[in-house]
Short mmCIF file of C-alpha atoms in Angstrom, two decimals:
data_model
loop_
_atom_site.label_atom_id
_atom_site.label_comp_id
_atom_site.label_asym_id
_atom_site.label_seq_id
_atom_site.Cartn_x
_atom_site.Cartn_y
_atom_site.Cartn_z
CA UNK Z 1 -20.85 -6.96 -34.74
CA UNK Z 2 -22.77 -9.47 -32.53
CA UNK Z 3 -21.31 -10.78 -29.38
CA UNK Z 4 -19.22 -14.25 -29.72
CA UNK Z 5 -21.35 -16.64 -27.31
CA UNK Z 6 -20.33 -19.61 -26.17
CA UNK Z 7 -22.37 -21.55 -28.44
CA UNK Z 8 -20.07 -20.34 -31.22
CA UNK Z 9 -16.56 -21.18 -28.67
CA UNK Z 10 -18.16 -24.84 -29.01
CA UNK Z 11 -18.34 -24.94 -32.68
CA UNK Z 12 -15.33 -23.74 -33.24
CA UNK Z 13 -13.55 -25.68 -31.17
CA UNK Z 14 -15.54 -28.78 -31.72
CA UNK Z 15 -16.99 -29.39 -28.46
CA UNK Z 16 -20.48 -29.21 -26.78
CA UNK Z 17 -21.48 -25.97 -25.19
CA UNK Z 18 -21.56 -27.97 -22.07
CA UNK Z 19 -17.35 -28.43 -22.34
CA UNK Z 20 -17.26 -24.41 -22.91
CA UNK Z 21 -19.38 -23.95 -19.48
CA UNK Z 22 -16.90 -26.44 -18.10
CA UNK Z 23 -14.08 -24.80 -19.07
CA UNK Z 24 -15.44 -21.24 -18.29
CA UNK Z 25 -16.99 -21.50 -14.31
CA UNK Z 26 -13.84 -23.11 -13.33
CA UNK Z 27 -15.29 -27.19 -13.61
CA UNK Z 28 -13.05 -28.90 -16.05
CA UNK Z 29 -10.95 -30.25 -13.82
CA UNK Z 30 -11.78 -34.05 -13.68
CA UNK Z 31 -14.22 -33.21 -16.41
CA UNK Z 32 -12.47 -32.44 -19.40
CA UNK Z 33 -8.43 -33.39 -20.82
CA UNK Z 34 -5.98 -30.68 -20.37
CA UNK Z 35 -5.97 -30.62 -24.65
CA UNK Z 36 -9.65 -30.25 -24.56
CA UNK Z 37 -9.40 -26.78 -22.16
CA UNK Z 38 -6.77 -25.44 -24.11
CA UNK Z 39 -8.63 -25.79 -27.69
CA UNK Z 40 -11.58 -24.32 -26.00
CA UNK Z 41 -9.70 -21.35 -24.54
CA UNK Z 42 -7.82 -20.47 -27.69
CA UNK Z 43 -11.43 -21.12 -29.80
CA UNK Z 44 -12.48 -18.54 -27.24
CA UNK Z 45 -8.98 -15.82 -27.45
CA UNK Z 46 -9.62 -16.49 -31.46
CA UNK Z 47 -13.60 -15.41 -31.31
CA UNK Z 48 -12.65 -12.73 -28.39
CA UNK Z 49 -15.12 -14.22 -25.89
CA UNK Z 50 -15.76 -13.35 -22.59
CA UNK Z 51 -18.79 -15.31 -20.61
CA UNK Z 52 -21.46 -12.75 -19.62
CA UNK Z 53 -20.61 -11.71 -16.20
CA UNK Z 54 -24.53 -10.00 -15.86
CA UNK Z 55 -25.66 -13.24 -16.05
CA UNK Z 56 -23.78 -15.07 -14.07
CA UNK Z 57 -23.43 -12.67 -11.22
CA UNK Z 58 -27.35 -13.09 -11.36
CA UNK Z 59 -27.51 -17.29 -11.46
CA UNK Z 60 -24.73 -16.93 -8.41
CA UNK Z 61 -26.44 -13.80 -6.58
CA UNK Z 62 -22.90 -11.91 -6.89
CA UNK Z 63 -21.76 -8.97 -9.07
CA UNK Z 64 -18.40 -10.22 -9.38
CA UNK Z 65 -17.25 -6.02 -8.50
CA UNK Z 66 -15.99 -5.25 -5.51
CA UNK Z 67 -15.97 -1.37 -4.54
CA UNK Z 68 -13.19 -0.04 -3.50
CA UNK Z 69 -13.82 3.94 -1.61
CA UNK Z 70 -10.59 5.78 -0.86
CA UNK Z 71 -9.84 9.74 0.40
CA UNK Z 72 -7.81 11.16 -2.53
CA UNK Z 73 -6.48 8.87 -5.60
CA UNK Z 74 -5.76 11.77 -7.26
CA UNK Z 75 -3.43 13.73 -5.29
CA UNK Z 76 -1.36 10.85 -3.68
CA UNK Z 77 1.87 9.76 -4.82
CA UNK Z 78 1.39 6.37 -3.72
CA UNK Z 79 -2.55 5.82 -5.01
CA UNK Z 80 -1.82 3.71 -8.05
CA UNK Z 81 0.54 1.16 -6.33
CA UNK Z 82 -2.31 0.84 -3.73
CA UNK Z 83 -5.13 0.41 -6.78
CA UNK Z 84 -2.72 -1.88 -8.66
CA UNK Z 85 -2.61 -4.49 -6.44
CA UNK Z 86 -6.13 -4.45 -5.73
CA UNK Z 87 -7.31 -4.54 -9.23
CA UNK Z 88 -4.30 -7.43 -9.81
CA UNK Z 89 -5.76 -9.33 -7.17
CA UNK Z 90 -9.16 -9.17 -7.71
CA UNK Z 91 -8.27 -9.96 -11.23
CA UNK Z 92 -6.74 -13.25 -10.22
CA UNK Z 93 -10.27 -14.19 -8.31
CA UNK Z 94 -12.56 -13.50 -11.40
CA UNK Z 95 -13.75 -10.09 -9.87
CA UNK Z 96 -13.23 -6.52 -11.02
CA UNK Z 97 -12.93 -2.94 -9.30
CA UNK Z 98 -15.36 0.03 -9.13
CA UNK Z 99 -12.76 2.96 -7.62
CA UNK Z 100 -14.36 6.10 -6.20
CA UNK Z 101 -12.78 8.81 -4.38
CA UNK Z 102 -14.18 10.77 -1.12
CA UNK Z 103 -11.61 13.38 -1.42
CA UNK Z 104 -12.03 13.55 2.07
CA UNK Z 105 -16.00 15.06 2.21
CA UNK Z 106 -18.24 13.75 3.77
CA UNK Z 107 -21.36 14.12 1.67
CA UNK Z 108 -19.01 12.51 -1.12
CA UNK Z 109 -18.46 9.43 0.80
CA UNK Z 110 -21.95 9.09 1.55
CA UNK Z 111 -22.43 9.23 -2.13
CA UNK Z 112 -20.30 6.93 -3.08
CA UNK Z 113 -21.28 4.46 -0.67
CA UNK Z 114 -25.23 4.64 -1.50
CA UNK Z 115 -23.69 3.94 -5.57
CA UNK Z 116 -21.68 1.02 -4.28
CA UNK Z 117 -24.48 -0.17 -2.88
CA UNK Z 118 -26.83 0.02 -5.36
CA UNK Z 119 -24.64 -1.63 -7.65
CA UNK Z 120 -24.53 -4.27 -5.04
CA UNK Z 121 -20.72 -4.97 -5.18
CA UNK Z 122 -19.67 -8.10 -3.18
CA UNK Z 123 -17.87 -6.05 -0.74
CA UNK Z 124 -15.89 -2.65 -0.05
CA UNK Z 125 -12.42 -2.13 0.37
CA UNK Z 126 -12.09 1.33 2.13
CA UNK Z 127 -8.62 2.67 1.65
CA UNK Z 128 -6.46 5.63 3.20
CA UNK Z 129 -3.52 6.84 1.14
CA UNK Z 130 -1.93 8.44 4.33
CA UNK Z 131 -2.37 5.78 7.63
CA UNK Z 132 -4.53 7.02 10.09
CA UNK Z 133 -7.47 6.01 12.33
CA UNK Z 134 -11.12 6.46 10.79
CA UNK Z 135 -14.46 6.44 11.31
CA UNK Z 136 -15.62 4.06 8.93
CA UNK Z 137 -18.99 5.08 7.13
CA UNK Z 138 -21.86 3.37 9.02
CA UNK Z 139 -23.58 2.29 5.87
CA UNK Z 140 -20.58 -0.03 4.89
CA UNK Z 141 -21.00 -3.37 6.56
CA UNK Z 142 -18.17 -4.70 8.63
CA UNK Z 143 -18.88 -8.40 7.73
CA UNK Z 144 -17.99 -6.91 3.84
CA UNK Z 145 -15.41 -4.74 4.51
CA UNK Z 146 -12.19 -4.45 4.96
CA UNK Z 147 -9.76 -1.48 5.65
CA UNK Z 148 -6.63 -0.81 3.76
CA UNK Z 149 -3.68 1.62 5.34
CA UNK Z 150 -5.92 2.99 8.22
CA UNK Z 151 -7.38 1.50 11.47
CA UNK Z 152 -10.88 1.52 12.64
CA UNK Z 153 -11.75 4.24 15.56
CA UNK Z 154 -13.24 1.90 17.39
CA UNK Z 155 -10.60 -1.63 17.82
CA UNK Z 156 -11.95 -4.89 16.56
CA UNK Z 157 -14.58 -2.91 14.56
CA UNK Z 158 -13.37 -4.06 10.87
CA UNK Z 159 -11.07 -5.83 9.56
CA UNK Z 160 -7.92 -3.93 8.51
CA UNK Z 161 -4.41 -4.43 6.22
CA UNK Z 162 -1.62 -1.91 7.18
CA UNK Z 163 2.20 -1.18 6.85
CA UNK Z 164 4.22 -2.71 10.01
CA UNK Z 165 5.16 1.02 10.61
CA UNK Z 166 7.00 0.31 14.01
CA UNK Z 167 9.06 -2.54 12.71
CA UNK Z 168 9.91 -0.22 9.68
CA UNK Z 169 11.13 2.65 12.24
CA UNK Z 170 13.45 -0.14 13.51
CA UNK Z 171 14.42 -0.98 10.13
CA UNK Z 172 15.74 2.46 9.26
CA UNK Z 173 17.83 2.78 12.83
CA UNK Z 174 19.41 -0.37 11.98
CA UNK Z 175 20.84 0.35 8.23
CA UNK Z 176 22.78 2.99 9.85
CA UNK Z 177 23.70 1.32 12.89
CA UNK Z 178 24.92 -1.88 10.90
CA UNK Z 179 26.85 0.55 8.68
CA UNK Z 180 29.04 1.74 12.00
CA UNK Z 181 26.80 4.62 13.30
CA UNK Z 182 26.21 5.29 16.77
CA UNK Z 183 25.62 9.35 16.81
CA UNK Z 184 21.87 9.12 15.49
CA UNK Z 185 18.89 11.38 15.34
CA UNK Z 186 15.54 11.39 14.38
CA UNK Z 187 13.84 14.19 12.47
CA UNK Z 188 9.67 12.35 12.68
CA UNK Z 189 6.70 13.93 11.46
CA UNK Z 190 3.60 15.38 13.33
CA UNK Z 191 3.17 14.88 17.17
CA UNK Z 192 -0.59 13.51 16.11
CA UNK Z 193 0.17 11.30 13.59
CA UNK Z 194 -0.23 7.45 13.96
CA UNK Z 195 2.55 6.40 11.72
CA UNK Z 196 4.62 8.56 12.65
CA UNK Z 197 4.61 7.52 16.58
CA UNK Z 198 5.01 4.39 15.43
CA UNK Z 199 8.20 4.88 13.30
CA UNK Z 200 9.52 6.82 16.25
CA UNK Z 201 9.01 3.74 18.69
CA UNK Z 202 10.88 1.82 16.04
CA UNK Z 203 13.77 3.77 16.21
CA UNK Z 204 13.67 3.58 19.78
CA UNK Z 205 13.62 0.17 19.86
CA UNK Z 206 16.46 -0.37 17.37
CA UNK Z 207 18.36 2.19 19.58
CA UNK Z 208 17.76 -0.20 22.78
CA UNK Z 209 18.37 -3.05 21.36
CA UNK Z 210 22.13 -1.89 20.19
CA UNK Z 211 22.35 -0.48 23.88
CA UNK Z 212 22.40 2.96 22.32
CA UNK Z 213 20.47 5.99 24.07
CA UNK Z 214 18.55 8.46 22.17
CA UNK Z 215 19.53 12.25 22.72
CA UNK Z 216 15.98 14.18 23.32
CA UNK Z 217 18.29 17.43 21.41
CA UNK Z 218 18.38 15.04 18.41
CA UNK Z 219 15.09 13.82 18.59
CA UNK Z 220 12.39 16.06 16.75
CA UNK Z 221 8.88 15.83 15.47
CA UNK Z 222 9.49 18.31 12.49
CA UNK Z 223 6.62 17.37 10.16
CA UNK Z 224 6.08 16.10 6.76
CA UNK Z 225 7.40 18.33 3.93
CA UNK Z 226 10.60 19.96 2.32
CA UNK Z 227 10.85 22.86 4.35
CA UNK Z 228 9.99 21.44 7.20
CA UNK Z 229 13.24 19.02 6.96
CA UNK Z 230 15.33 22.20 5.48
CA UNK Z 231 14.19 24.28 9.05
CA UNK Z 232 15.71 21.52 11.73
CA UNK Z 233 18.07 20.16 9.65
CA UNK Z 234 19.81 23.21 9.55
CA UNK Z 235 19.38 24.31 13.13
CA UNK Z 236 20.69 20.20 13.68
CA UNK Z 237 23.43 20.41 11.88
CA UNK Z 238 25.05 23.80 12.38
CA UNK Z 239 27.56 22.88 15.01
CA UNK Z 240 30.43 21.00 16.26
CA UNK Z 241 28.17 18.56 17.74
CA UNK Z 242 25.68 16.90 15.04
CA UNK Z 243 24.98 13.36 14.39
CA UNK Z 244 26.86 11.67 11.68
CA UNK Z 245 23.39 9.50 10.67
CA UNK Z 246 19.36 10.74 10.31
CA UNK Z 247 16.62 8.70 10.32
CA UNK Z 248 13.88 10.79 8.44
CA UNK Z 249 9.89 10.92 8.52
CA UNK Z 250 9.74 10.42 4.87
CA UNK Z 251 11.54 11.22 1.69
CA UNK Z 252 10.56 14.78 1.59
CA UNK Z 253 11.62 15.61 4.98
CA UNK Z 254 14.94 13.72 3.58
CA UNK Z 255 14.87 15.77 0.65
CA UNK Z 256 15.08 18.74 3.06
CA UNK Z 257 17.90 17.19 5.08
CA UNK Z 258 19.79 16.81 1.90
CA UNK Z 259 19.26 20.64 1.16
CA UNK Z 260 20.43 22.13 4.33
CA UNK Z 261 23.77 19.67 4.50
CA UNK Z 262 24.50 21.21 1.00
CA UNK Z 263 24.17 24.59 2.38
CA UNK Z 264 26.28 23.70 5.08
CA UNK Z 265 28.83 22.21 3.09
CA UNK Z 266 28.87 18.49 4.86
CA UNK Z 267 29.10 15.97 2.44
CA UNK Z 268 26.43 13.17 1.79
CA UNK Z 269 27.25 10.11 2.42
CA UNK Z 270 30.84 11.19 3.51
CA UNK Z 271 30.03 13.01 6.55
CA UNK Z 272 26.37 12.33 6.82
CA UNK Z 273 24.28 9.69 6.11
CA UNK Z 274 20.67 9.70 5.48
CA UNK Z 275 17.67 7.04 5.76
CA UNK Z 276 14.26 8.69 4.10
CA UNK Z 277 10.51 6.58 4.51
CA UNK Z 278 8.30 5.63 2.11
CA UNK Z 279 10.29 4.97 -1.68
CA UNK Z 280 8.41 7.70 -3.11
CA UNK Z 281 8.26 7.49 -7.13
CA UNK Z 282 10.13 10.35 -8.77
CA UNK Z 283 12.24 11.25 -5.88
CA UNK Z 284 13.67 9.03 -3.87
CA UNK Z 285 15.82 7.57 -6.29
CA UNK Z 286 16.64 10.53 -8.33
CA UNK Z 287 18.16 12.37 -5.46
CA UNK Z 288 21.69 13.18 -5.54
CA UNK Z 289 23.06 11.00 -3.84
CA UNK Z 290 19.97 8.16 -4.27
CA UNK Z 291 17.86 7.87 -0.87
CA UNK Z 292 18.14 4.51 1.26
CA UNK Z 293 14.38 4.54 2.54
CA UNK Z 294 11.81 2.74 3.95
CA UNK Z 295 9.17 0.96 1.38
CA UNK Z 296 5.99 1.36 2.23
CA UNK Z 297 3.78 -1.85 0.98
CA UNK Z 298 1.07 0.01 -0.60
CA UNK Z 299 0.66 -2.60 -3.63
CA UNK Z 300 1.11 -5.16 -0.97
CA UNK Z 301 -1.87 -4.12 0.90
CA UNK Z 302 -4.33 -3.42 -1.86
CA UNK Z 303 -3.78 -6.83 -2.86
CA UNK Z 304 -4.21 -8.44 0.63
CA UNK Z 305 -7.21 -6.22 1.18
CA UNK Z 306 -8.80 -7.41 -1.95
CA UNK Z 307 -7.68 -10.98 -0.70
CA UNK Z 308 -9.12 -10.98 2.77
CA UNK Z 309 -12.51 -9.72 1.26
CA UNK Z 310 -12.89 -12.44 -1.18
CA UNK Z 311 -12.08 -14.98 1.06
CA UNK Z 312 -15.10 -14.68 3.26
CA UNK Z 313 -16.78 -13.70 0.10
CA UNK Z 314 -15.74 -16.90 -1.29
CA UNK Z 315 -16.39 -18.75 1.79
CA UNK Z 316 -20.14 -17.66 2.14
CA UNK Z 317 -18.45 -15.86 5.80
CA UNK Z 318 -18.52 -12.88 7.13
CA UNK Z 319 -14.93 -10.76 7.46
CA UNK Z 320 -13.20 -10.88 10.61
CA UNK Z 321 -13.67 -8.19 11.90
CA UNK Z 322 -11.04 -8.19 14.29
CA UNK Z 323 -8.06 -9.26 11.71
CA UNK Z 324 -5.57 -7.06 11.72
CA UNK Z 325 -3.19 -7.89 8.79
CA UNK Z 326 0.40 -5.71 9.53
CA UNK Z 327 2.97 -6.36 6.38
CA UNK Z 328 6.29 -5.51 6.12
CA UNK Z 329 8.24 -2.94 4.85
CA UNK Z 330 11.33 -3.35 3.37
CA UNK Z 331 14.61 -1.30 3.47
CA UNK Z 332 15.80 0.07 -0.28
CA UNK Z 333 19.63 0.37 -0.26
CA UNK Z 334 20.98 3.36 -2.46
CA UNK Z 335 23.53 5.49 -1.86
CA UNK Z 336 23.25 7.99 0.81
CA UNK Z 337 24.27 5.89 3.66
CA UNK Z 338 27.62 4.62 4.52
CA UNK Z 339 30.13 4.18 7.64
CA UNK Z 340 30.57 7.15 10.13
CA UNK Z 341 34.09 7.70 9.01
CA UNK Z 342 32.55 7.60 5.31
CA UNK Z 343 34.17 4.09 4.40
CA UNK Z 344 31.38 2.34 2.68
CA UNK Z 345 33.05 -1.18 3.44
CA UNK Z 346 31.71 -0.95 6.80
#
């Protein structure tokens, strides 16, 4: 079968080619009547035509693809809300996206960069599924690039979208000091870990600003994982004195949290209540009882990546390289928090 062109959109719909090219590179506007673009684009759905983006990304000196480089889609829970809302949004701006993974190797990266290149994508969107600081290839221009859920090594060296992690650290303090708690602790994740210092100078600051203090005793960097939230949970909670709320480093470490109160025999939300981070898919709302977490904005930032790219792209600009895009992250209420004296009215 031969490729609809737009000659054929015309005839069908009864209009010059000129009207289809209107209609098609975003000029009918002023040019054509609303009737007019709507015969044309269902002449067009009816034929299944598409204008050739090879030639126009030649007459406009732009691919229409922007690249988009990130450590391990394959392996991260949260990869395909990140990719979604890139692709969405360069979707919405007439461009499409060429994902390649690193899977953290060097000689990989450099790989995928040189392909990105030679396909000569309007700009890169280099993406972290876990936030960190990186040292950004030095092939990938800064004026074309922009970083999504990690932070250049060096400050003000590219342009960046990432999670307001300390804000969200205050956010998980305060659903369980608005729900009556004053008896908190903090079970974080690794000493070295940039989100993770953030989120704990959240919760510090939602301690202060109740005029709360935080216990060191209940204030541990435990890690990331199951076992690791099993290990000090237990050793936490295996006395007279324990905290009646826990703000966690993630869902997994609250998944571990959840474990060892079981084993203990304190009851969830009754006696304890529990605040996980991130809204991980498959978990955090089929624990028993369902987590109130943290969201982290992954689909939220591939999209504004995507959207601070193209609009220097768009512009004929170079990125700001200093912009530092921080978006929020929203609290998910479930069911594993309530008062301290388990009265969920509070």
């Amino acid at each position: 079968m031969n490729r609809p062109t737009a000659r054929d959109v015309a005839e069908l719909a009864g209009v010059s080619r000129a009207a289809v090219s209107f209609v098609f590179s975003g000029r009918a506007q002023g040019n054509l009547s609303a009737a007019t673009q709507e015969r044309i684009r269902s002449a067009a759905d009816q034929l299944g035509y598409r204008p050739d983006e090879v030639a126009r990304s030649l007459r406009k000196q732009r691919s229409a693809v922007i690249g988009m480089l990130s450590d391990e889609i394959a392996t991260s829970p949260f990869a395909g809300r990140m990719v979604l809302g890139a692709m969405e949004a360069a979707r919405a701006r007439g461009h499409q996206v060429l994902l390649l993974e690193s899977r953290k190797d060097p000689a990989m990266e450099a790989e995928a960069v040189a392909e990105l290149r030679a396909r000569r994508v309007d700009g890169i969107v280099y993406a972290a599924m876990s936030m960190r600081r990186t040292a950004v290839p030095g092939t990938i221009a800064p004026e074309r690039c922009v970083l999504a859920n990690c932070l250049p090594r060096e400050p003000g060296s590219y342009a960046s979208v990432v999670a307001a992690e300390r804000a969200g650290g205050r956010a998980a303090v305060d659903v369980l000091i608005s729900a009556g708690h004053r008896d908190i602790a903090l079970l974080g994740g690794e000493t070295d870990d940039v989100a993770a210092t953030d989120r704990a100078h959240g919760f510090d600051d939602g301690l202060r600003a109740a005029g709360l203090t935080a216990r060191p005793e209940w204030t541990l960097r435990v890690g990331w994982q199951i076992d690791e939230g099993f290990a000090a949970a237990l050793e936490l909670l295996d006395g007279p004195d324990r905290p009646t709320g826990i703000v966690c480093a993630n869902d997994r470490v609250a998944t571990g949290v959840l474990l060892a109160a079981a084993r203990l025999g304190i009851a969830v939300p009754e006696q304890l209540s529990i605040v996980g981070y991130d809204d991980q898919d498959q978990m955090a709302d089929r624990l028993v009882p369902a987590l109130t977490t943290v969201a982290l904005p992954h689909h939220a930032m591939g999209a504004a990546a995507v959207n601070l790219l193209l609009d220097a792209v768009d512009a004929g600009a170079d990125v700001d390289r200093t912009a530092c895009e921080e978006l929020p992250c929203p609290v998910v209420l479930r069911q594993s928090v309530t008062g301290p004296d388990g009265d969920r009215g509070r």
